[in-house]
PDB file of C-alpha atoms in Angstrom:
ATOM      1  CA  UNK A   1      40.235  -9.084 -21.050  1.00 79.00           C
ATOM      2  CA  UNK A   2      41.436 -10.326 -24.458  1.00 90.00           C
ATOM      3  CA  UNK A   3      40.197 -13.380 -24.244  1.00 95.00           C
ATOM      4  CA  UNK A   4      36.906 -12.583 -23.137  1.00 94.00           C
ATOM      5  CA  UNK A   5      36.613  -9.895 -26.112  1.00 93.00           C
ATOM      6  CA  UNK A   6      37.677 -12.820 -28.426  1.00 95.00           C
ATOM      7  CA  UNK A   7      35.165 -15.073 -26.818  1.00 96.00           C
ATOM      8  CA  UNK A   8      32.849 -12.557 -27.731  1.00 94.00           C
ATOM      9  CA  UNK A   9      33.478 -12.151 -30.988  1.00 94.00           C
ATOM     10  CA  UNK A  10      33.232 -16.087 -31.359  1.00 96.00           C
ATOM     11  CA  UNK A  11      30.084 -15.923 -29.869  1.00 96.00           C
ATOM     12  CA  UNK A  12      28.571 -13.245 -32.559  1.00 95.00           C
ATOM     13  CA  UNK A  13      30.309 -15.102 -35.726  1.00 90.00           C
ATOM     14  CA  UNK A  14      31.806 -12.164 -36.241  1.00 84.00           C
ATOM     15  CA  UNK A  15      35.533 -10.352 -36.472  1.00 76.00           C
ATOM     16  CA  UNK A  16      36.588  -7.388 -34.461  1.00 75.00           C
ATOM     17  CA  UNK A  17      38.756  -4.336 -34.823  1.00 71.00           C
ATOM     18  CA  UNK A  18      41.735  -3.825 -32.447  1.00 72.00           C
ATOM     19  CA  UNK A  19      44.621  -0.859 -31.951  1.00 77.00           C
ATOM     20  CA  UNK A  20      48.005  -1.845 -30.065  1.00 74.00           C
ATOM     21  CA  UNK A  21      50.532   0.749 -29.748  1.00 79.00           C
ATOM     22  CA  UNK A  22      53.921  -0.182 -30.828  1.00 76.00           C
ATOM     23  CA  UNK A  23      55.547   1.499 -27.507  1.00 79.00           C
ATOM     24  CA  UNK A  24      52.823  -1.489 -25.601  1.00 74.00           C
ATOM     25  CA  UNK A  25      53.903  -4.375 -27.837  1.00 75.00           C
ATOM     26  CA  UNK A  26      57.937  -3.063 -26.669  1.00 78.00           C
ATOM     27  CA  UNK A  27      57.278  -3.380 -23.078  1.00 83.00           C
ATOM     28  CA  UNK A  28      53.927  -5.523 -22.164  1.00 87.00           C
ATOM     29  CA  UNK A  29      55.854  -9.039 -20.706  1.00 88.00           C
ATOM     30  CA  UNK A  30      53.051 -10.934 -21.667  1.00 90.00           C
ATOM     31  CA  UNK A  31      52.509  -9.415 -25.188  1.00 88.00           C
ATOM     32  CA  UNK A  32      53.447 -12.977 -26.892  1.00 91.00           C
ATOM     33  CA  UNK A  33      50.819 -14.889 -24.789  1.00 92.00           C
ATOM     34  CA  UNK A  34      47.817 -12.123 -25.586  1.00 91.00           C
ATOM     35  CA  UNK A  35      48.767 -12.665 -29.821  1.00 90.00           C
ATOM     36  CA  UNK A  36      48.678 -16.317 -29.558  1.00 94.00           C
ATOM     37  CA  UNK A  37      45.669 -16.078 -27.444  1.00 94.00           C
ATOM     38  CA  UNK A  38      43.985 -13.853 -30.400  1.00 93.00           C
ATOM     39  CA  UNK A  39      45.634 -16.643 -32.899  1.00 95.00           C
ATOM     40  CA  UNK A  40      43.841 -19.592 -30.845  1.00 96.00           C
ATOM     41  CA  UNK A  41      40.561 -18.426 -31.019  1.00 96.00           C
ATOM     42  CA  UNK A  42      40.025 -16.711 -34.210  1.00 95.00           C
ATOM     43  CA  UNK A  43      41.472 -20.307 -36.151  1.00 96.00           C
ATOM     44  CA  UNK A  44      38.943 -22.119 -34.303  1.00 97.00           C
ATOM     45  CA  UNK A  45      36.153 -19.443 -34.982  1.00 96.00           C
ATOM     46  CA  UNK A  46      37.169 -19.428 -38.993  1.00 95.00           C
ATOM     47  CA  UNK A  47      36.994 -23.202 -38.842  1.00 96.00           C
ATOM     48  CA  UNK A  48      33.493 -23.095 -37.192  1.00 96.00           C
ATOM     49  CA  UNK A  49      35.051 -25.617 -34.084  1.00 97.00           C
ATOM     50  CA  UNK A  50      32.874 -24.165 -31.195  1.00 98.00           C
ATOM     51  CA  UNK A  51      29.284 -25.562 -30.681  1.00 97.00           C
ATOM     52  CA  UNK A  52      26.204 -23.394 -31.235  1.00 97.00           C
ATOM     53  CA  UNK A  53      25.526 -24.066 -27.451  1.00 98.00           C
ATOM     54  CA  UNK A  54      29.185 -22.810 -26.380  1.00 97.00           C
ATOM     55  CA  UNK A  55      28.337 -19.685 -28.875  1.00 97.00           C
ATOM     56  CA  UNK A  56      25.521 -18.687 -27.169  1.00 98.00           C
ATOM     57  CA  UNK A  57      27.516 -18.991 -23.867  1.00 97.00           C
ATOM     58  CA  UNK A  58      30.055 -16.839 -25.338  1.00 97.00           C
ATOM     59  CA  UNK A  59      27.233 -14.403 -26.212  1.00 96.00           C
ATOM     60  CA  UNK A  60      27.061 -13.705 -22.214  1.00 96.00           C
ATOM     61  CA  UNK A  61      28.775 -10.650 -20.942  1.00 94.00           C
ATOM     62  CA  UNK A  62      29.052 -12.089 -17.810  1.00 94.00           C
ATOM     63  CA  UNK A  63      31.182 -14.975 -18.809  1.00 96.00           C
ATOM     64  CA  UNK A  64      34.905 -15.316 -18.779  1.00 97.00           C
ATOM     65  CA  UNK A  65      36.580 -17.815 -21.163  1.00 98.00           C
ATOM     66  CA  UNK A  66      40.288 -19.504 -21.958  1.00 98.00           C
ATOM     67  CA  UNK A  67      41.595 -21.822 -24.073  1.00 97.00           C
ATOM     68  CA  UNK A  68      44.477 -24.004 -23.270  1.00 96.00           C
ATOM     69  CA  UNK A  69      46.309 -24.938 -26.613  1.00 96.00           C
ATOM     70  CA  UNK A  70      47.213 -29.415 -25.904  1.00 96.00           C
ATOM     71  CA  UNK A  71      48.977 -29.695 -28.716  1.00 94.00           C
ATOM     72  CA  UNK A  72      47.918 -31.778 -32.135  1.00 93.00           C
ATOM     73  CA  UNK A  73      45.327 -29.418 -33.420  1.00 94.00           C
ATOM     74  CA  UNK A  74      43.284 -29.695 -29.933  1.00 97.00           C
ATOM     75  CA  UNK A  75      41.889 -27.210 -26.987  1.00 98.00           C
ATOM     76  CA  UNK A  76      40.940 -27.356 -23.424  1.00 98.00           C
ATOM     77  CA  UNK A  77      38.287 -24.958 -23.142  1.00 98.00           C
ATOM     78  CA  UNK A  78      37.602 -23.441 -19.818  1.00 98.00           C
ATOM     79  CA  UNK A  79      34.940 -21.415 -18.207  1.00 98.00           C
ATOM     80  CA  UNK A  80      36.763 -19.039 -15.646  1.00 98.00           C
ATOM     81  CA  UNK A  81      35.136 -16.676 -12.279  1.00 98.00           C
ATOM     82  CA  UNK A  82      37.073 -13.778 -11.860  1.00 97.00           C
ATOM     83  CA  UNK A  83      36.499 -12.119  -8.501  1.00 98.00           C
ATOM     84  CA  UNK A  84      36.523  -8.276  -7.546  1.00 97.00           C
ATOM     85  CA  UNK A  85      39.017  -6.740  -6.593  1.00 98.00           C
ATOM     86  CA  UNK A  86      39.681  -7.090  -2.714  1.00 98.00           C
ATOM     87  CA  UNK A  87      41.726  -4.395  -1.261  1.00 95.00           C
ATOM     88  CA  UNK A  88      43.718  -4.532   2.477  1.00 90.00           C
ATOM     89  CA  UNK A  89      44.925  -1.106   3.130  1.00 82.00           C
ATOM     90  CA  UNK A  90      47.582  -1.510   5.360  1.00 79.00           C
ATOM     91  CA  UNK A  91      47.868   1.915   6.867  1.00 72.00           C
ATOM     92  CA  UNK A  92      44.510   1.824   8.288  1.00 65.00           C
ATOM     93  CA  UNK A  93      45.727  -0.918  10.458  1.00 57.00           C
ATOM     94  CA  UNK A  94      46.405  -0.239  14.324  1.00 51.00           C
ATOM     95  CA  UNK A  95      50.551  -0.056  15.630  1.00 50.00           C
ATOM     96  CA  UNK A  96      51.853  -3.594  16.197  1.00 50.00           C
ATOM     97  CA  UNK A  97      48.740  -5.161  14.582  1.00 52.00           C
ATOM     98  CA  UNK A  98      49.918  -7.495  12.204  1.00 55.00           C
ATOM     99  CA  UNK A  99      49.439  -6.945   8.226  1.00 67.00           C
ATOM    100  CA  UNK A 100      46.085  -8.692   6.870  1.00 81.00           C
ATOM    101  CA  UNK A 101      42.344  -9.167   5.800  1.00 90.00           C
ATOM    102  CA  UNK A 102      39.418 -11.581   6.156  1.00 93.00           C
ATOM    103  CA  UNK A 103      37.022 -11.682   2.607  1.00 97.00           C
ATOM    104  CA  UNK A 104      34.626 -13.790   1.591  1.00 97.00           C
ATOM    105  CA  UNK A 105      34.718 -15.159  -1.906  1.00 97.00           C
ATOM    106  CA  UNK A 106      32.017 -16.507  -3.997  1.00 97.00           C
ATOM    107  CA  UNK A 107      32.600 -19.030  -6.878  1.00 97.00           C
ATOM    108  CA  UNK A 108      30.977 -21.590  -9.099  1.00 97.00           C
ATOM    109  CA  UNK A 109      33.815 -23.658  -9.020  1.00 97.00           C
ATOM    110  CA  UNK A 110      36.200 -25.763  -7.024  1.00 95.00           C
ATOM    111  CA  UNK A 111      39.682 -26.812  -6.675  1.00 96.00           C
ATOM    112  CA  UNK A 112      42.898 -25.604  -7.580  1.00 96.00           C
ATOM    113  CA  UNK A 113      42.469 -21.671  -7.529  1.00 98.00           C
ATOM    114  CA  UNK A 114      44.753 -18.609  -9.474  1.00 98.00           C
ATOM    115  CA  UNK A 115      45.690 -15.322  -7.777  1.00 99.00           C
ATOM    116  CA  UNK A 116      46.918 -11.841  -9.549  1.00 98.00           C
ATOM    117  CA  UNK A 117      48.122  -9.408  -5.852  1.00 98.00           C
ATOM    118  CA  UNK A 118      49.262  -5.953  -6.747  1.00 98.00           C
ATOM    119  CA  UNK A 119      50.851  -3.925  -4.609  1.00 96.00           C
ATOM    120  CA  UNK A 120      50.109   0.388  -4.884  1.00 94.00           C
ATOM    121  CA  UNK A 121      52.198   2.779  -2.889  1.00 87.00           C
ATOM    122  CA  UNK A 122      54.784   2.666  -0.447  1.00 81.00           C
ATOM    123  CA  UNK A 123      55.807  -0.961  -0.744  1.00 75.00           C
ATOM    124  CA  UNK A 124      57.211  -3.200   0.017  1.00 91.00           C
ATOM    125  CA  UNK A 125      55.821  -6.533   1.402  1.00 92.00           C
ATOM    126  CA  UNK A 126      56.809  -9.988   2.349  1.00 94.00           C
ATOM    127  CA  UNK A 127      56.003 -13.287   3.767  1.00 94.00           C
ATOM    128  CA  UNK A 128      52.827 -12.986   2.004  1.00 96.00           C
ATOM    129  CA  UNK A 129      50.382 -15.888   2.942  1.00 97.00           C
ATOM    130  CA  UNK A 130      46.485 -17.176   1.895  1.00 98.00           C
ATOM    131  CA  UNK A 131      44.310 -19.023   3.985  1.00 97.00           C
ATOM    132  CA  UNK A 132      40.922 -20.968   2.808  1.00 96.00           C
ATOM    133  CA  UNK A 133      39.351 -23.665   4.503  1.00 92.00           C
ATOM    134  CA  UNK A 134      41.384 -26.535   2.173  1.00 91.00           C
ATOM    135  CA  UNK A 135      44.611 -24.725   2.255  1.00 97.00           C
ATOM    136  CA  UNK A 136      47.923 -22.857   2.734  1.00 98.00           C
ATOM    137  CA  UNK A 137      49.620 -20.913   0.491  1.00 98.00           C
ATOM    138  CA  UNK A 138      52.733 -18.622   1.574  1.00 98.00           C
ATOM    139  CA  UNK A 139      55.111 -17.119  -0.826  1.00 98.00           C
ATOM    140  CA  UNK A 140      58.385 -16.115   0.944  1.00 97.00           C
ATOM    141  CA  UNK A 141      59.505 -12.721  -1.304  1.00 97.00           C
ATOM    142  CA  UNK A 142      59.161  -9.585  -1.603  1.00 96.00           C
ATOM    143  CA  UNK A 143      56.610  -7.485  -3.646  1.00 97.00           C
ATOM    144  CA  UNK A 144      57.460  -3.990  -4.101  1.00 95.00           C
ATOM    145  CA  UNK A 145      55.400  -0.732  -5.194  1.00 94.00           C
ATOM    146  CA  UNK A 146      53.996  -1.239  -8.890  1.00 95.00           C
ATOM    147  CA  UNK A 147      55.266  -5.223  -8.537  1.00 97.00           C
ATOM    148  CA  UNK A 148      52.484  -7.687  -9.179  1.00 98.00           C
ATOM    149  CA  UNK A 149      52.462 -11.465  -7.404  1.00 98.00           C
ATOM    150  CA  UNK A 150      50.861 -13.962  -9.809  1.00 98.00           C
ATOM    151  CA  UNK A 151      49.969 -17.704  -8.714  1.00 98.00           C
ATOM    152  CA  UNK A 152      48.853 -19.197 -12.024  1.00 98.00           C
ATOM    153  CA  UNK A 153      46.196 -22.501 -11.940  1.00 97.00           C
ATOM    154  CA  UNK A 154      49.249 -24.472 -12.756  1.00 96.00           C
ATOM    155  CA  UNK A 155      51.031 -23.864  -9.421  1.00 97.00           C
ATOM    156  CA  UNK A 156      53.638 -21.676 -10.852  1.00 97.00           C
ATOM    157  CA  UNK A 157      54.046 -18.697  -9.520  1.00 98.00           C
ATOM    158  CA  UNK A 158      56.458 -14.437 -10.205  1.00 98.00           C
ATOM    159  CA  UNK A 159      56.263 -11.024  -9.588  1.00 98.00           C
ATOM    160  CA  UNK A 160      56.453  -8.788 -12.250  1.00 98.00           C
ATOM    161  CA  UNK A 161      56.705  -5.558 -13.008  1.00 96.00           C
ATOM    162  CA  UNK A 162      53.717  -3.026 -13.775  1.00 94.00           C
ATOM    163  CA  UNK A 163      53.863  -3.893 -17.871  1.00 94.00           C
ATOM    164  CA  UNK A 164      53.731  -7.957 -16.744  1.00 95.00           C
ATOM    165  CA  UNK A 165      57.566  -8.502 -17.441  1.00 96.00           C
ATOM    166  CA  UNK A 166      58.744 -11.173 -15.459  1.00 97.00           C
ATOM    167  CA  UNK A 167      61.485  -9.629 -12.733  1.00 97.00           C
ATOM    168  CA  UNK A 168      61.586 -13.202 -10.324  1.00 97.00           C
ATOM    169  CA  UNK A 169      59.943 -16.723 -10.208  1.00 98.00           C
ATOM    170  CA  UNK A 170      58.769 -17.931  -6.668  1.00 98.00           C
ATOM    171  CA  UNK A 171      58.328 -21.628  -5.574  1.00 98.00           C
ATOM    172  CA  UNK A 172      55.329 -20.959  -3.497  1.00 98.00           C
ATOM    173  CA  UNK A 173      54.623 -23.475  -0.280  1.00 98.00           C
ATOM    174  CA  UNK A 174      51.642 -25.474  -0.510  1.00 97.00           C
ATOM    175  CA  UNK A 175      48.450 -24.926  -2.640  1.00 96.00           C
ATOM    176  CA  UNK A 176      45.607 -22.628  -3.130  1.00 98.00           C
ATOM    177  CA  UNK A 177      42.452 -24.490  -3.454  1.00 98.00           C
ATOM    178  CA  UNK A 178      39.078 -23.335  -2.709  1.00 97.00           C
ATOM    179  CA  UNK A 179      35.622 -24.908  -2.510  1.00 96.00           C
ATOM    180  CA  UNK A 180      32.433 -23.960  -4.568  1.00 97.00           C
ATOM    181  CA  UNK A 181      30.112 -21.499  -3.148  1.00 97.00           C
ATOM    182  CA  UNK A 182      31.208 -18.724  -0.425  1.00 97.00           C
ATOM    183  CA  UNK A 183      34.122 -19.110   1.486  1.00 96.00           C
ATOM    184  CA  UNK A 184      36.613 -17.623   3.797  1.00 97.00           C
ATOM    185  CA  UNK A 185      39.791 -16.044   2.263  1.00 97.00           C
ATOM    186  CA  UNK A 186      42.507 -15.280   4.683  1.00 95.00           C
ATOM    187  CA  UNK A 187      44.861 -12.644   4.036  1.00 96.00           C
ATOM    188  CA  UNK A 188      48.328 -11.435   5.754  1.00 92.00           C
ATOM    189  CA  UNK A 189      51.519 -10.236   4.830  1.00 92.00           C
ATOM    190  CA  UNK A 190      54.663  -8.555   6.648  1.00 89.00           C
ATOM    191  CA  UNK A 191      55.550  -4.435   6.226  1.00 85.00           C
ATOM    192  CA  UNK A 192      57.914  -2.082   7.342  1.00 80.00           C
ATOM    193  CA  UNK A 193      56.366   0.193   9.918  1.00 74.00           C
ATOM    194  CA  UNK A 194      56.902   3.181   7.782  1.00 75.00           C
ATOM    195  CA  UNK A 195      55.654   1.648   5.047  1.00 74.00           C
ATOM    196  CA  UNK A 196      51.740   1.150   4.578  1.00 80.00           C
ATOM    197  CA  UNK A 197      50.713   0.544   0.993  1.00 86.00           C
ATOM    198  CA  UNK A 198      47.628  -0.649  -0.444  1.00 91.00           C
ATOM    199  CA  UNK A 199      47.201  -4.441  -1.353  1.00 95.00           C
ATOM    200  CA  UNK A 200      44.891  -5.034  -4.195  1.00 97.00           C
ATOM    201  CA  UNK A 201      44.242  -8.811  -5.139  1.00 98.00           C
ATOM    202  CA  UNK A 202      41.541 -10.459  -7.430  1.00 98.00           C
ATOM    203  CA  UNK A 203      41.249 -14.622  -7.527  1.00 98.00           C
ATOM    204  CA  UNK A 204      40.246 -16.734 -10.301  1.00 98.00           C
ATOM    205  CA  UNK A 205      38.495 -20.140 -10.283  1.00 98.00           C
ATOM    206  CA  UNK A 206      38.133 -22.456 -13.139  1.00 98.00           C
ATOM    207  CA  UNK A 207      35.381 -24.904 -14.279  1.00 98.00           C
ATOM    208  CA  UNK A 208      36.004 -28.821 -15.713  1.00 97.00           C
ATOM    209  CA  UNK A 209      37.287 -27.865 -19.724  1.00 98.00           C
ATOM    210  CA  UNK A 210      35.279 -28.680 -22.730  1.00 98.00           C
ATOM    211  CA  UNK A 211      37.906 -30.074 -25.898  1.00 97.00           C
ATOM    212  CA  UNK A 212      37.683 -28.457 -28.731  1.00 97.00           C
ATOM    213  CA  UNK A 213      38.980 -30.085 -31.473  1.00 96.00           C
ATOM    214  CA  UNK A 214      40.056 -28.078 -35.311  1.00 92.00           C
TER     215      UNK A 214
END
């Protein structure tokens, strides 16, 4: 959300007006990443580095944006599909059926693919595991109640708390790709009986980066 309200405001030429509480800069895990994000794009907006085209791209509501700081005074610049939400409520499942969900995603783009999962109410899960028709991702932890999973482009993968604050890392096994287009998502995880939250996931493709250059 940041970035796309910076990308925004790169788009228009213009600067922006933003309120952070100090009780949200205390406890948001990822509060360092979000200022340098902010940092990132406003030098290159000040030092007029983006394209007229890529401006009037960033003029789109519709589009998502991040920038990749390489080092040396130079950007990757990447245009990024964010899904819906997809939700697998695990209570409305019959007894003995196993935990799961089919969806179908659509996306512009190909290759290696990012994943945010939260898990909402009486947690937790385990063996979690994604299907798509080019691969098979399984992360062997546990997410509990308020806990996010997040698989970032780069492979790496934690689960956080609900403020993003880094509680484990996970090695997960295999890869999450998808193809361009619509596609077949598979979903399943392991519960407790008793225990039937909901599963709320969104996934995020990228496109080839632009370099963008100070």
């Amino acid at each position: 959300d940041i970035e796309w309200a910076m990308s925004e405001a790169a788009g228009f030429d213009g600067g922006y007006a933003m309120t952070i509480r100090v009780n949200t800069l205390k406890k948001h895990g990822k509060i360092d990443e979000l200022l340098t994000a902010m940092k990132n794009w406003d030098k290159l907006r000040l030092k007029n580095a983006f394209t007229e085209e890529q401006k009037a791209k960033f003029r789109l509501p519709e589009t998502e944006w991040h920038l990749e700081d390489k080092g040396n005074g130079s950007y990757d610049l990447y245009p990024i599909s964010v899904s819906k939400r997809y939700n697998c409520d695990l209570s409305e499942l019959q007894p003995g059926q196993p935990g799961g969900a089919d969806w179908s995603l659509d996306t512009p783009y190909d290759g290696k693919a990012a994943l945010r999962l939260k898990v909402d109410g009486d947690g937790p899960i385990s063996n979690i595991m994604f299907k798509t028709a080019s691969s098979t991702v399984k992360f062997n932890c546990e997410v509990d109640d308020g806990q996010y999973l997040i698989l970032g482009f780069d492979g790496k993968a934690e689960i956080t708390d609900k403020n993003y604050k880094t509680i484990e890392t996970v090695k997960p096994q295999g890869e999450f790709t998808v193809p361009a287009g619509t596609s077949a998502i598979a979903f399943s995880c392991d519960h407790d009986k008793d225990c039937c939250p909901d599963v709320i996931v969104r996934f995020m493709t990228r496109g080839q980066p632009e370099t963008i250059n100070e």
